[in-house]
C-alpha cells in the first residue's frame, strides 16, 4: 500500500496514532527555524533522528527516486519550496542497490509520477517504506531549500 500523509504542522496530532514517537518528533520540529545548522540530530537515540540539509532544487529528470526499509520519513521544508514525487515501488528501476548503512535504495525516475506533492513551510509529509519518493524537485525553477527529515524506526 502506498499512502503518504500530507498536512499542516499545527495539525500533527490528528496523525499521532501513526507512530508512538510522533509526539517527540513533532515537539522537536516545533522548536526549529531556518537558522538551525545542517547535520544530524539524535532525538531518541537511533529510533528517532533529525537531519537538516540545505540544497538547491533541480528539474524532475535530474532527481532520483528513493525508498527505505527500516525507517519512515517526516519531511518538512523550513525555507523555500519543492515538489516531491510519490508513488509505488513497482516498476521502478534500481540505480543504486539498497545500502543498509543509509537505509536507502535509489531508482530512476518514472516517465510520469503517480503524484507530485508540493512542500512549503508549515506543511509536513510522511513517507513509509512502501512510498517511493523523489525529494528536491524544482517548482518553477531551481531555488535554495532548507529541509528537515526526521527518520522514525519502524517495527
Short mmCIF file of N, CA and C in Angstrom, two decimals:
data_model
loop_
_atom_site.label_atom_id
_atom_site.label_comp_id
_atom_site.label_asym_id
_atom_site.label_seq_id
_atom_site.Cartn_x
_atom_site.Cartn_y
_atom_site.Cartn_z
N UNK A 1 0.85 -1.19 0.00
CA UNK A 1 0.00 0.00 0.00
C UNK A 1 0.89 1.24 0.00
N UNK A 2 0.46 2.24 -0.70
CA UNK A 2 1.22 3.46 -0.87
C UNK A 2 0.32 4.62 -0.43
N UNK A 3 0.58 5.19 0.74
CA UNK A 3 -0.31 6.23 1.25
C UNK A 3 0.49 7.26 2.04
N UNK A 4 0.88 8.32 1.39
CA UNK A 4 1.61 9.39 2.04
C UNK A 4 0.65 10.21 2.90
N UNK A 5 1.18 10.78 3.99
CA UNK A 5 0.42 11.75 4.79
C UNK A 5 0.96 13.12 4.44
N UNK A 6 0.08 14.06 4.14
CA UNK A 6 0.44 15.45 3.88
C UNK A 6 -0.52 16.32 4.68
N UNK A 7 0.04 17.18 5.55
CA UNK A 7 -0.82 18.00 6.39
C UNK A 7 -0.02 19.20 6.90
N UNK A 8 -0.72 20.08 7.63
CA UNK A 8 -0.08 21.23 8.26
C UNK A 8 0.58 20.79 9.56
N UNK A 9 1.72 21.40 9.87
CA UNK A 9 2.43 21.06 11.12
C UNK A 9 1.55 21.26 12.35
N UNK A 10 0.72 22.29 12.34
CA UNK A 10 -0.12 22.54 13.52
C UNK A 10 -1.27 21.55 13.64
N UNK A 11 -1.37 20.62 12.70
CA UNK A 11 -2.42 19.61 12.72
C UNK A 11 -1.85 18.21 12.95
N UNK A 12 -0.62 18.12 13.44
CA UNK A 12 0.06 16.83 13.56
C UNK A 12 -0.65 15.86 14.50
N UNK A 13 -1.36 16.37 15.51
CA UNK A 13 -1.99 15.49 16.50
C UNK A 13 -2.98 14.52 15.87
N UNK A 14 -3.57 14.91 14.75
CA UNK A 14 -4.50 14.02 14.04
C UNK A 14 -3.80 12.73 13.64
N UNK A 15 -2.49 12.81 13.42
CA UNK A 15 -1.72 11.66 12.93
C UNK A 15 -0.87 11.02 14.02
N UNK A 16 -1.07 11.41 15.27
CA UNK A 16 -0.25 10.90 16.38
C UNK A 16 -0.30 9.39 16.51
N UNK A 17 -1.40 8.77 16.12
CA UNK A 17 -1.52 7.31 16.23
C UNK A 17 -0.69 6.57 15.19
N UNK A 18 -0.13 7.29 14.23
CA UNK A 18 0.66 6.66 13.17
C UNK A 18 1.90 5.97 13.73
N UNK A 19 2.53 6.57 14.72
CA UNK A 19 3.76 6.00 15.30
C UNK A 19 3.92 6.53 16.72
N UNK A 20 4.37 5.68 17.67
CA UNK A 20 4.48 6.13 19.07
C UNK A 20 5.51 7.24 19.30
N UNK A 21 6.44 7.44 18.38
CA UNK A 21 7.44 8.51 18.56
C UNK A 21 7.03 9.84 17.91
N UNK A 22 5.85 9.89 17.30
CA UNK A 22 5.43 11.14 16.67
C UNK A 22 5.34 12.31 17.65
N UNK A 23 4.87 12.14 18.89
CA UNK A 23 4.85 13.30 19.80
C UNK A 23 6.24 13.91 20.00
N UNK A 24 7.27 13.08 20.19
CA UNK A 24 8.63 13.60 20.36
C UNK A 24 9.13 14.23 19.06
N UNK A 25 8.83 13.60 17.94
CA UNK A 25 9.27 14.13 16.65
C UNK A 25 8.70 15.53 16.40
N UNK A 26 7.40 15.68 16.60
CA UNK A 26 6.78 16.97 16.32
C UNK A 26 7.10 18.02 17.38
N UNK A 27 7.34 17.60 18.62
CA UNK A 27 7.80 18.56 19.64
C UNK A 27 9.14 19.14 19.21
N UNK A 28 10.05 18.30 18.70
CA UNK A 28 11.35 18.77 18.22
C UNK A 28 11.18 19.67 16.99
N UNK A 29 10.36 19.26 16.05
CA UNK A 29 10.16 20.06 14.83
C UNK A 29 9.62 21.45 15.15
N UNK A 30 8.76 21.56 16.15
CA UNK A 30 8.18 22.87 16.50
C UNK A 30 9.22 23.86 17.02
N UNK A 31 10.37 23.36 17.49
CA UNK A 31 11.42 24.22 18.02
C UNK A 31 12.30 24.82 16.93
N UNK A 32 12.20 24.33 15.71
CA UNK A 32 13.15 24.67 14.66
C UNK A 32 12.76 25.92 13.89
N UNK A 33 13.79 26.59 13.37
CA UNK A 33 13.61 27.63 12.37
C UNK A 33 14.78 27.53 11.39
N UNK A 34 14.80 28.38 10.40
CA UNK A 34 15.78 28.29 9.32
C UNK A 34 17.22 28.56 9.76
N UNK A 35 17.43 28.99 11.01
CA UNK A 35 18.79 29.24 11.48
C UNK A 35 19.50 27.97 11.97
N UNK A 36 18.80 26.86 12.06
CA UNK A 36 19.42 25.63 12.55
C UNK A 36 20.53 25.18 11.60
N UNK A 37 21.61 24.68 12.17
CA UNK A 37 22.76 24.23 11.37
C UNK A 37 22.47 22.89 10.70
N UNK A 38 23.07 22.68 9.53
CA UNK A 38 22.98 21.39 8.86
C UNK A 38 23.59 20.32 9.75
N UNK A 39 23.09 19.11 9.64
CA UNK A 39 23.66 17.99 10.37
C UNK A 39 22.61 17.04 10.89
N UNK A 40 23.07 16.05 11.63
CA UNK A 40 22.20 15.04 12.23
C UNK A 40 21.95 15.39 13.69
N UNK A 41 20.73 15.13 14.14
CA UNK A 41 20.31 15.45 15.50
C UNK A 41 19.58 14.25 16.10
N UNK A 42 20.25 13.46 16.96
CA UNK A 42 19.55 12.36 17.64
C UNK A 42 18.46 12.94 18.55
N UNK A 43 17.26 12.44 18.41
CA UNK A 43 16.14 12.91 19.23
C UNK A 43 15.82 11.85 20.29
N UNK A 44 15.69 10.60 19.85
CA UNK A 44 15.51 9.45 20.74
C UNK A 44 16.45 8.35 20.24
N UNK A 45 17.73 8.49 20.58
CA UNK A 45 18.73 7.51 20.15
C UNK A 45 18.71 7.30 18.64
N UNK A 46 18.83 6.03 18.21
CA UNK A 46 18.75 5.69 16.79
C UNK A 46 17.31 5.50 16.32
N UNK A 47 16.36 5.57 17.23
CA UNK A 47 14.96 5.34 16.87
C UNK A 47 14.29 6.56 16.26
N UNK A 48 14.83 7.74 16.54
CA UNK A 48 14.25 8.98 16.04
C UNK A 48 15.39 9.97 15.84
N UNK A 49 15.70 10.27 14.59
CA UNK A 49 16.86 11.10 14.26
C UNK A 49 16.44 12.17 13.26
N UNK A 50 16.79 13.42 13.57
CA UNK A 50 16.55 14.52 12.65
C UNK A 50 17.77 14.79 11.81
N UNK A 51 17.55 15.29 10.62
CA UNK A 51 18.63 15.65 9.71
C UNK A 51 18.24 16.95 9.02
N UNK A 52 19.15 17.92 9.03
CA UNK A 52 18.91 19.22 8.39
C UNK A 52 19.86 19.36 7.22
N UNK A 53 19.32 19.74 6.06
CA UNK A 53 20.13 19.91 4.85
C UNK A 53 19.70 21.14 4.08
N UNK A 54 20.68 21.79 3.48
CA UNK A 54 20.46 22.90 2.56
C UNK A 54 20.89 22.43 1.18
N UNK A 55 20.05 22.69 0.19
CA UNK A 55 20.38 22.29 -1.18
C UNK A 55 19.56 23.11 -2.16
N UNK A 56 19.87 22.92 -3.42
CA UNK A 56 19.17 23.62 -4.50
C UNK A 56 18.26 22.61 -5.20
N UNK A 57 17.02 22.99 -5.44
CA UNK A 57 16.11 22.11 -6.16
C UNK A 57 16.58 21.98 -7.61
N UNK A 58 16.09 20.94 -8.28
CA UNK A 58 16.54 20.65 -9.65
C UNK A 58 15.35 20.11 -10.46
N UNK A 59 15.50 20.05 -11.79
CA UNK A 59 14.42 19.51 -12.62
C UNK A 59 14.09 18.05 -12.28
N UNK A 60 12.88 17.66 -12.57
CA UNK A 60 12.38 16.32 -12.29
C UNK A 60 13.34 15.24 -12.80
N UNK A 61 13.79 15.35 -14.03
CA UNK A 61 14.63 14.31 -14.65
C UNK A 61 15.99 14.17 -13.97
N UNK A 62 16.41 15.19 -13.23
CA UNK A 62 17.73 15.15 -12.57
C UNK A 62 17.69 14.56 -11.16
N UNK A 63 16.52 14.30 -10.64
CA UNK A 63 16.39 13.83 -9.25
C UNK A 63 15.99 12.36 -9.21
N UNK A 64 16.77 11.55 -8.50
CA UNK A 64 16.45 10.14 -8.37
C UNK A 64 15.33 9.93 -7.34
N UNK A 65 14.65 8.81 -7.51
CA UNK A 65 13.66 8.37 -6.53
C UNK A 65 14.38 7.55 -5.47
N UNK A 66 13.75 7.41 -4.31
CA UNK A 66 14.33 6.62 -3.23
C UNK A 66 13.23 5.96 -2.41
N UNK A 67 13.64 4.94 -1.66
CA UNK A 67 12.75 4.28 -0.70
C UNK A 67 13.61 3.73 0.42
N UNK A 68 12.96 3.47 1.54
CA UNK A 68 13.64 3.00 2.75
C UNK A 68 13.00 1.70 3.23
N UNK A 69 13.70 0.98 4.08
CA UNK A 69 13.18 -0.28 4.62
C UNK A 69 12.98 -0.25 6.13
N UNK A 70 13.88 0.41 6.85
CA UNK A 70 13.85 0.38 8.31
C UNK A 70 13.19 1.61 8.94
N UNK A 71 13.21 2.72 8.24
CA UNK A 71 12.73 3.99 8.79
C UNK A 71 11.67 4.61 7.89
N UNK A 72 10.74 5.32 8.52
CA UNK A 72 9.86 6.22 7.80
C UNK A 72 10.44 7.62 7.87
N UNK A 73 9.96 8.50 7.02
CA UNK A 73 10.41 9.90 6.97
C UNK A 73 9.27 10.84 7.32
N UNK A 74 9.58 11.85 8.12
CA UNK A 74 8.74 13.05 8.23
C UNK A 74 9.56 14.14 7.57
N UNK A 75 9.05 14.73 6.49
CA UNK A 75 9.81 15.74 5.76
C UNK A 75 9.13 17.10 5.91
N UNK A 76 9.96 18.10 6.25
CA UNK A 76 9.48 19.47 6.48
C UNK A 76 10.43 20.45 5.80
N UNK A 77 9.90 21.34 4.98
CA UNK A 77 10.68 22.41 4.38
C UNK A 77 10.59 23.62 5.31
N UNK A 78 11.76 24.10 5.77
CA UNK A 78 11.80 25.28 6.64
C UNK A 78 11.86 26.57 5.83
N UNK A 79 12.51 26.52 4.67
CA UNK A 79 12.64 27.71 3.80
C UNK A 79 12.66 27.24 2.35
N UNK A 80 12.02 28.00 1.49
CA UNK A 80 11.91 27.63 0.08
C UNK A 80 10.69 26.75 -0.14
N UNK A 81 10.69 26.06 -1.27
CA UNK A 81 9.62 25.12 -1.58
C UNK A 81 10.14 24.11 -2.58
N UNK A 82 9.52 22.94 -2.60
CA UNK A 82 9.92 21.91 -3.55
C UNK A 82 8.73 21.02 -3.88
N UNK A 83 8.87 20.31 -4.97
CA UNK A 83 7.95 19.24 -5.29
C UNK A 83 8.61 17.93 -4.90
N UNK A 84 7.80 16.97 -4.52
CA UNK A 84 8.30 15.65 -4.16
C UNK A 84 7.44 14.62 -4.87
N UNK A 85 8.04 13.88 -5.80
CA UNK A 85 7.31 12.80 -6.45
C UNK A 85 6.98 11.72 -5.45
N UNK A 86 5.86 11.03 -5.68
CA UNK A 86 5.42 9.98 -4.77
C UNK A 86 4.70 8.91 -5.57
N UNK A 87 4.99 7.65 -5.26
CA UNK A 87 4.30 6.57 -5.95
C UNK A 87 4.72 5.20 -5.47
N UNK A 88 4.27 4.18 -6.18
CA UNK A 88 4.56 2.78 -5.87
C UNK A 88 5.99 2.42 -6.24
N UNK A 89 6.55 1.46 -5.54
CA UNK A 89 7.86 0.92 -5.88
C UNK A 89 7.80 0.05 -7.14
N UNK A 90 6.67 -0.59 -7.36
CA UNK A 90 6.52 -1.49 -8.51
C UNK A 90 6.85 -0.77 -9.80
N UNK A 91 7.72 -1.39 -10.60
CA UNK A 91 8.05 -0.84 -11.90
C UNK A 91 9.21 0.13 -11.92
N UNK A 92 9.70 0.56 -10.75
CA UNK A 92 10.85 1.45 -10.73
C UNK A 92 12.13 0.65 -10.96
N UNK A 93 13.07 1.24 -11.68
CA UNK A 93 14.34 0.58 -12.00
C UNK A 93 15.39 1.01 -10.98
N UNK A 94 16.00 0.04 -10.30
CA UNK A 94 17.02 0.32 -9.28
C UNK A 94 18.28 0.85 -9.95
N UNK A 95 18.75 2.00 -9.47
CA UNK A 95 20.02 2.57 -9.96
C UNK A 95 21.13 2.41 -8.93
N UNK A 96 20.77 2.32 -7.66
CA UNK A 96 21.74 2.08 -6.59
C UNK A 96 21.10 1.10 -5.62
N UNK A 97 21.64 -0.13 -5.54
CA UNK A 97 21.04 -1.14 -4.66
C UNK A 97 20.96 -0.65 -3.21
N UNK A 98 20.13 -1.32 -2.45
CA UNK A 98 19.91 -0.97 -1.05
C UNK A 98 21.22 -0.89 -0.29
N UNK A 99 21.39 0.22 0.43
CA UNK A 99 22.55 0.46 1.28
C UNK A 99 22.07 0.42 2.73
N UNK A 100 22.31 -0.70 3.44
CA UNK A 100 21.79 -0.81 4.81
C UNK A 100 22.28 0.28 5.75
N UNK A 101 23.52 0.73 5.58
CA UNK A 101 24.07 1.75 6.49
C UNK A 101 23.35 3.09 6.33
N UNK A 102 22.75 3.33 5.18
CA UNK A 102 22.00 4.57 4.94
C UNK A 102 20.49 4.32 4.86
N UNK A 103 20.09 3.05 4.88
CA UNK A 103 18.68 2.66 4.73
C UNK A 103 18.05 3.33 3.51
N UNK A 104 18.69 3.16 2.35
CA UNK A 104 18.15 3.78 1.14
C UNK A 104 18.47 2.93 -0.08
N UNK A 105 17.52 2.92 -1.00
CA UNK A 105 17.71 2.35 -2.32
C UNK A 105 17.26 3.42 -3.30
N UNK A 106 18.01 3.60 -4.40
CA UNK A 106 17.73 4.67 -5.37
C UNK A 106 17.18 4.07 -6.66
N UNK A 107 16.34 4.87 -7.35
CA UNK A 107 15.65 4.43 -8.56
C UNK A 107 15.67 5.52 -9.63
N UNK A 108 15.56 5.08 -10.88
CA UNK A 108 15.40 6.01 -12.00
C UNK A 108 14.00 6.62 -11.92
N UNK A 109 13.85 7.91 -12.21
CA UNK A 109 12.51 8.50 -12.21
C UNK A 109 11.61 7.84 -13.26
N UNK A 110 10.36 7.54 -12.91
CA UNK A 110 9.43 7.02 -13.92
C UNK A 110 9.09 8.13 -14.92
N UNK A 111 8.57 7.74 -16.06
CA UNK A 111 8.19 8.74 -17.07
C UNK A 111 7.19 9.74 -16.49
N UNK A 112 6.26 9.24 -15.68
CA UNK A 112 5.26 10.12 -15.07
C UNK A 112 5.00 9.62 -13.65
N UNK A 113 5.20 10.48 -12.65
CA UNK A 113 4.94 10.05 -11.27
C UNK A 113 3.44 9.90 -11.03
N UNK A 114 3.10 9.09 -10.03
CA UNK A 114 1.69 8.96 -9.65
C UNK A 114 1.15 10.29 -9.13
N UNK A 115 1.98 11.00 -8.38
CA UNK A 115 1.57 12.31 -7.88
C UNK A 115 2.81 13.13 -7.54
N UNK A 116 2.65 14.44 -7.55
CA UNK A 116 3.69 15.36 -7.11
C UNK A 116 3.13 16.14 -5.92
N UNK A 117 3.86 16.15 -4.84
CA UNK A 117 3.45 16.83 -3.61
C UNK A 117 4.26 18.12 -3.50
N UNK A 118 3.58 19.21 -3.22
CA UNK A 118 4.27 20.50 -3.05
C UNK A 118 4.50 20.73 -1.56
N UNK A 119 5.77 20.80 -1.17
CA UNK A 119 6.13 21.05 0.23
C UNK A 119 6.57 22.49 0.39
N UNK A 120 5.90 23.19 1.29
CA UNK A 120 6.21 24.57 1.62
C UNK A 120 6.31 24.68 3.14
N UNK A 121 6.90 25.75 3.67
CA UNK A 121 6.97 25.90 5.12
C UNK A 121 5.58 25.80 5.76
N UNK A 122 5.53 25.09 6.87
CA UNK A 122 4.26 24.90 7.57
C UNK A 122 3.57 23.59 7.27
N UNK A 123 4.05 22.86 6.25
CA UNK A 123 3.49 21.55 5.90
C UNK A 123 4.47 20.45 6.27
N UNK A 124 3.96 19.23 6.40
CA UNK A 124 4.83 18.07 6.56
C UNK A 124 4.29 16.92 5.71
N UNK A 125 5.19 16.05 5.31
CA UNK A 125 4.82 14.83 4.59
C UNK A 125 5.45 13.65 5.30
N UNK A 126 4.72 12.55 5.40
CA UNK A 126 5.23 11.31 5.99
C UNK A 126 5.27 10.26 4.90
N UNK A 127 6.45 9.64 4.75
CA UNK A 127 6.64 8.56 3.79
C UNK A 127 7.02 7.29 4.54
N UNK A 128 6.36 6.18 4.20
CA UNK A 128 6.65 4.87 4.78
C UNK A 128 7.41 4.03 3.77
N UNK A 129 7.91 2.84 4.15
CA UNK A 129 8.73 2.06 3.22
C UNK A 129 8.08 1.72 1.88
N UNK A 130 6.78 1.61 1.81
CA UNK A 130 6.13 1.34 0.52
C UNK A 130 6.01 2.59 -0.34
N UNK A 131 6.40 3.73 0.19
CA UNK A 131 6.28 5.00 -0.52
C UNK A 131 7.59 5.35 -1.21
N UNK A 132 7.67 5.11 -2.51
CA UNK A 132 8.81 5.63 -3.26
C UNK A 132 8.61 7.14 -3.35
N UNK A 133 9.68 7.90 -3.19
CA UNK A 133 9.55 9.35 -3.22
C UNK A 133 10.78 9.99 -3.85
N UNK A 134 10.60 11.20 -4.30
CA UNK A 134 11.62 11.93 -5.05
C UNK A 134 11.70 13.36 -4.54
N UNK A 135 12.48 13.60 -3.49
CA UNK A 135 12.58 14.95 -2.95
C UNK A 135 13.44 15.86 -3.82
N UNK A 136 13.26 17.17 -3.60
CA UNK A 136 14.16 18.15 -4.21
C UNK A 136 13.86 18.58 -5.62
N UNK A 137 12.63 18.36 -6.09
CA UNK A 137 12.27 18.76 -7.45
C UNK A 137 11.84 20.23 -7.45
N UNK A 138 12.35 20.98 -8.41
CA UNK A 138 12.02 22.41 -8.50
C UNK A 138 10.55 22.61 -8.84
N UNK A 139 10.00 23.74 -8.39
CA UNK A 139 8.62 24.11 -8.69
C UNK A 139 8.59 24.87 -10.01
N UNK A 140 9.10 26.10 -10.03
CA UNK A 140 9.14 26.91 -11.25
C UNK A 140 10.54 27.09 -11.79
N UNK A 141 11.51 26.79 -10.99
CA UNK A 141 12.92 26.92 -11.33
C UNK A 141 13.72 26.56 -10.10
N UNK A 142 15.03 26.39 -10.24
CA UNK A 142 15.83 26.00 -9.08
C UNK A 142 15.89 27.10 -8.02
N UNK A 143 15.71 26.70 -6.77
CA UNK A 143 15.83 27.62 -5.64
C UNK A 143 16.52 26.89 -4.49
N UNK A 144 17.02 27.67 -3.52
CA UNK A 144 17.63 27.09 -2.33
C UNK A 144 16.55 26.70 -1.33
N UNK A 145 16.74 25.53 -0.72
CA UNK A 145 15.78 24.98 0.24
C UNK A 145 16.52 24.61 1.52
N UNK A 146 15.86 24.81 2.64
CA UNK A 146 16.33 24.26 3.92
C UNK A 146 15.27 23.25 4.33
N UNK A 147 15.71 22.00 4.51
CA UNK A 147 14.77 20.92 4.77
C UNK A 147 15.21 20.07 5.95
N UNK A 148 14.22 19.64 6.72
CA UNK A 148 14.43 18.73 7.84
C UNK A 148 13.74 17.41 7.50
N UNK A 149 14.46 16.32 7.73
CA UNK A 149 13.87 14.98 7.62
C UNK A 149 14.06 14.30 8.97
N UNK A 150 12.96 13.88 9.57
CA UNK A 150 13.02 13.12 10.81
C UNK A 150 12.77 11.66 10.45
N UNK A 151 13.75 10.81 10.75
CA UNK A 151 13.66 9.37 10.50
C UNK A 151 13.13 8.70 11.76
N UNK A 152 12.03 7.93 11.62
CA UNK A 152 11.49 7.18 12.75
C UNK A 152 11.56 5.69 12.43
N UNK A 153 12.16 4.93 13.36
CA UNK A 153 12.35 3.49 13.16
C UNK A 153 11.01 2.77 13.22
N UNK A 154 10.82 1.86 12.28
CA UNK A 154 9.60 1.06 12.22
C UNK A 154 9.86 -0.32 12.80
N UNK A 155 8.79 -0.96 13.26
CA UNK A 155 8.90 -2.35 13.72
C UNK A 155 9.55 -2.53 14.99
#
